[in-house]
Amino acid sequence: MSAGAKKRIMREYGECMADTPPGMKINFDERNMTKWEVLLDGPDQSPYAGGHFKLEINFPNEYPFKPPVVSFKTKIYHPNVSNDDKGSMCLGLLRADEWKPPNKVVAVLRLIQTLMIEPNPDDAIEPSIANEYKENRKEFEKNVKDWVKRYAK
Amino acid sequence: MDSDDDFNSSPVSDEDFMGDQDSDVGLEDDSDFDMDQDDVGFETHDKDIFPTKQHYEVDFKVYDPRQIQASQDNQIAEVSQILGQPPEATAILLRHYRWNKERLIDQYMDKREEILESAGLGETAASNPPKVVKVKGFVCDICCEDGPNLDTFAMKCGHRFCVDCYRQYLYTKIKDEGEAAQIRCPGDGCNRIVDSKSLDLLVADDLRERYHVLLTRTYVDDKENLRWCPAPNCVYAVECGVKDKELMRVVPTVHCECSHFFCFGCSLNDHQPAPCALVKKWLKKCADDSETANWISANTKECPKCYSTIEKNGGCNHMTCRKCRHEFCWMCMGVWSEHGTSWYNCNRFEEKSGYDARDAQAKSRQSLERYLHYYNRYANHEQSAKLDKDIYLKTEKKMQQLQNTTGMSWIEVQYLDTASQALQHCRQTLKWTYAFAYYLARNNLTEIFEDNQKDLEMAVENLSEMFEKPIDQLQGLKVDMMDKTAYCNKRRIILLNDTADNLKQGNWEFNVSFP
């Protein structure tokens, strides 16, 4: 990774510290600065409230010319998070053709928070969950809470 | 191959290529043909046959990368003058309009601002060429560098970044993502497209080259009458005037400079005489059916009521269909309730219900058998064509041996090469005649077709047999082999002309409907 990229990540970390979005904690290891660990509380106004989610943000070598890669380490019932051991997300900013180099990680973190409050079923990675979200909101929220209880306490 | 001379009575000039050559590439151009072409002399020599265009052949032209670039540049220059925009902006506009210049010019006259905006050009692209500048107090939003000596760049949209970051951004887009015509400004949310002049200013030669390769690629991709040769590593593109909607009437096989024969309609290997839609259907059917069809044919029966396929893997003859719950006898296929008490011994062959069921069964079997009949022959020729590839390699060796053992010259052994190529072509054609025949509904033309097919097949097998002969006999067979080669080629031409003519005139009837 280039010196420029490292400098940029350091700077972004500084900005995140100064202005961390509410309900988030970032663990940063200076020896391995391309992998951030984020602890995220389920937003109060969402069915994920009460859950604590662990995320990983990995910066590719080409950062910031390629987007960071986000994965949920805690299982989560969500149309935009893959229901496998990767827990990956690939929508909006996180897609290579949408990401622009001036975009910042903090925008990614905000996007994740927004998506927990309001999932995007039209760009889903889990079509069955997206369908349930659209057709049967009650069942969806029940499943979300069920998974929060099981995996995110 | 010198396709220009062979296939085009009037070579297409660059100017023609630029213009929209819609329908004037003549499918109708039969002027140099007698209608009694089918009887084309068995006495005539190859040189008389090949230079004339056959009925099954279409006009096409092969372009090398340099010509593609030139025609692209010409078109840009021409439209640039009409629109009064610099060439870079014109190129973007043309790509935005997928090289449909009429539509571009039309709409540009109507709503100029709107079009410039949607193509990512915004305001006036005409003034001020792009340049690199140093800006006081600038901080790059990508790498966070600042300093008075930092070179910076921005397009008209004003999203300014340091040159290194801009360059790196373009590098990632071009090298990693293979983008060219649609690279947007790196600015957050900005949709302005990076034009080639800006790009040339910023990046190194190797990347610029790649960029132009990619741009050229989009040019061919976007043009309806151009198509890349699908052969691996081939750099040529082929121009052909056959439109998608004509593909039920003509099978446009073209021949690239790299020697690859392919269909301009679907890019698959040459599949004359079968039209593209039929080929697609056939390939799908084979992918779905062929492996299992044989097994099904041998091991199963269908439920007489719902026609589900059933494998009986033991037990008594009293069958209950899992799908429709119909109860029947496995032996006679009749309804079980009519069986009385003869539970384990079916002796009811005469009953009507059993007769009907067996009849239906036979019909269904028949269609399977029919498919297998054609499929086996199709697959056989495909297999043989592969073996012919091996033969081709062996032929080269044989030619070498012949030269060594008999003192024949290189030119004198070329007949083997010619023969093996003829074999490959004919087998390719034969193979597809079987797919064609499978979908063909009988009418009074099918008999002629089947005769042609049979004649070609016999000719091919005869020639193929000669290749098996030991090397010491080959020399003596030279004249015979050349005759048989010529005969194969002629039979192929006759068959293809017949199928192409009837296809063009809509005389074939198919037992399936095509979209």
PDB file of C-alpha atoms in Angstrom, chain A residues 4 7-8 11 62 64-66 93 96-104, chain B residues 141-142 144-145 161 165 168-169 172-173 176-177 184-188 190:
ATOM      1  CA  GLY A   4      -0.357   8.271   0.251  1.00  0.00           C
ATOM      2  CA  LYS A   7      -1.685   8.887   5.112  1.00  0.00           C
ATOM      3  CA  ARG A   8      -5.225   9.117   3.895  1.00  0.00           C
ATOM      4  CA  ARG A  11      -6.393  11.125   8.367  1.00  0.00           C
ATOM      5  CA  GLU A  62      -5.793   0.450  -4.248  1.00  0.00           C
ATOM      6  CA  PRO A  64      -9.021   5.172  -2.072  1.00  0.00           C
ATOM      7  CA  PHE A  65      -9.352   4.363  -5.762  1.00  0.00           C
ATOM      8  CA  LYS A  66     -11.282   1.242  -4.898  1.00  0.00           C
ATOM      9  CA  LEU A  93     -21.022   3.664  -2.367  1.00  0.00           C
ATOM     10  CA  ALA A  96     -16.646  -0.091  -7.545  1.00  0.00           C
ATOM     11  CA  ASP A  97     -18.589   1.791 -10.204  1.00  0.00           C
ATOM     12  CA  GLU A  98     -20.293   4.053  -7.654  1.00  0.00           C
ATOM     13  CA  TRP A  99     -17.360   4.761  -5.395  1.00  0.00           C
ATOM     14  CA  LYS A 100     -15.381   7.918  -6.062  1.00  0.00           C
ATOM     15  CA  PRO A 101     -11.952   8.469  -4.505  1.00  0.00           C
ATOM     16  CA  PRO A 102     -12.971  11.557  -2.515  1.00  0.00           C
ATOM     17  CA  ASN A 103     -15.645   9.513  -0.692  1.00  0.00           C
ATOM     18  CA  LYS A 104     -14.831   8.824   2.945  1.00  0.00           C
TER      19      LYS A 104
ATOM     20  CA  ASP B 141      -9.420  15.718  -1.427  1.00  0.00           C
ATOM     21  CA  ILE B 142      -8.155  12.232  -2.306  1.00  0.00           C
ATOM     22  CA  CYS B 144      -4.915  15.035   1.462  1.00  0.00           C
ATOM     23  CA  GLU B 145      -1.646  16.456   0.105  1.00  0.00           C
ATOM     24  CA  PHE B 161      -7.449  16.933  -7.635  1.00  0.00           C
ATOM     25  CA  CYS B 165      -4.424  11.076  -7.791  1.00  0.00           C
ATOM     26  CA  GLN B 168      -4.072   6.850 -10.369  1.00  0.00           C
ATOM     27  CA  TYR B 169      -7.831   7.062 -10.652  1.00  0.00           C
ATOM     28  CA  THR B 172      -7.550   1.961 -11.879  1.00  0.00           C
ATOM     29  CA  LYS B 173     -10.518   2.533 -14.167  1.00  0.00           C
ATOM     30  CA  ASP B 176      -8.515  -2.860 -13.532  1.00  0.00           C
ATOM     31  CA  GLU B 177     -12.050  -2.172 -14.611  1.00  0.00           C
ATOM     32  CA  ARG B 184     -16.611   9.759 -14.942  1.00  0.00           C
ATOM     33  CA  CYS B 185     -14.917  12.663 -13.195  1.00  0.00           C
ATOM     34  CA  PRO B 186     -13.515  11.503  -9.831  1.00  0.00           C
ATOM     35  CA  GLY B 187     -15.492  14.251  -8.071  1.00  0.00           C
ATOM     36  CA  ASP B 188     -18.148  13.040  -5.638  1.00  0.00           C
ATOM     37  CA  CYS B 190     -20.120  14.202 -10.718  1.00  0.00           C
TER      38      CYS B 190
END
